[in-house]
């Protein structure tokens, strides 16, 4: 992987990662120091108090290779330089009292304004997202929606959260990774980006993988097997060794339905509703 290229420092200490192309400038300067941008590449901008957390695992394996090849871009925006006063304070006590601290609207607002520079105002083309446990649950359909956009801006919260006024003013949508609480939004942002980037064409190499995996049809994925044929007295199901593709497809569909019904009744009910089926049918499935 090539070394990260750091653009000019803005008040938000923005830092880009990945292979980028040269952008022309009217001001004479060393080309090696010139910020570089891949035209049309899907971009994730992350506002965070911990910019050193990125790219993290996003810089490894397939997402890392795709980042290096310029299939997508990652830009971190350090929230701290937008802070107030000598100590660059980013938070304050919650109105009405209570434990913890809340990120200030003026600080977060300034960071969001900086992140919005050069991005479409249309939230369909460029969603702005706050990772929050009270947000709408993240799912595969949301990942597909985000992958179809030009890019996204993610706000990683800390402490007790973010002043509601800045979320409303900037039309920020809230997304949750699940019914649990993290110390900050960085881990959730990494997971969201990973789930989205892998849907970008050419990132995985084999696009069929994204069509057959869990949730693609509203079902959990069927069980997978590989060599050796027999392991610890457990054999690969005979149908998978038959070479009969129609039978294999039927078996995989039945197993996906069975696992979904057993492990995720919520997904099973939604799947049945979408296909006009009774969720209580086939008790022995």
Tab-separated table of C-alpha atoms in Angstrom, residues 47 82 107-117 128 153 155 166-167 170 172:
chain	number	residue	atom	x	y	z
A	47	UNK	CA	-15.494	13.714	11.780
A	82	UNK	CA	-12.775	23.411	15.917
A	107	UNK	CA	-18.086	23.115	17.397
A	108	UNK	CA	-19.823	20.269	15.567
A	109	UNK	CA	-21.527	22.737	13.238
A	110	UNK	CA	-18.193	24.222	12.166
A	111	UNK	CA	-16.799	20.743	11.487
A	112	UNK	CA	-19.862	19.761	9.449
A	113	UNK	CA	-19.618	22.980	7.436
A	114	UNK	CA	-15.991	22.176	6.635
A	115	UNK	CA	-16.918	18.615	5.693
A	116	UNK	CA	-19.737	19.847	3.438
A	117	UNK	CA	-17.322	21.847	1.303
A	128	UNK	CA	-24.646	12.961	6.571
A	153	UNK	CA	-20.052	12.146	5.995
A	155	UNK	CA	-20.041	12.087	12.703
A	166	UNK	CA	-26.866	20.927	15.102
A	167	UNK	CA	-28.277	17.566	13.984
A	170	UNK	CA	-27.581	20.036	9.105
A	172	UNK	CA	-28.190	14.653	9.933
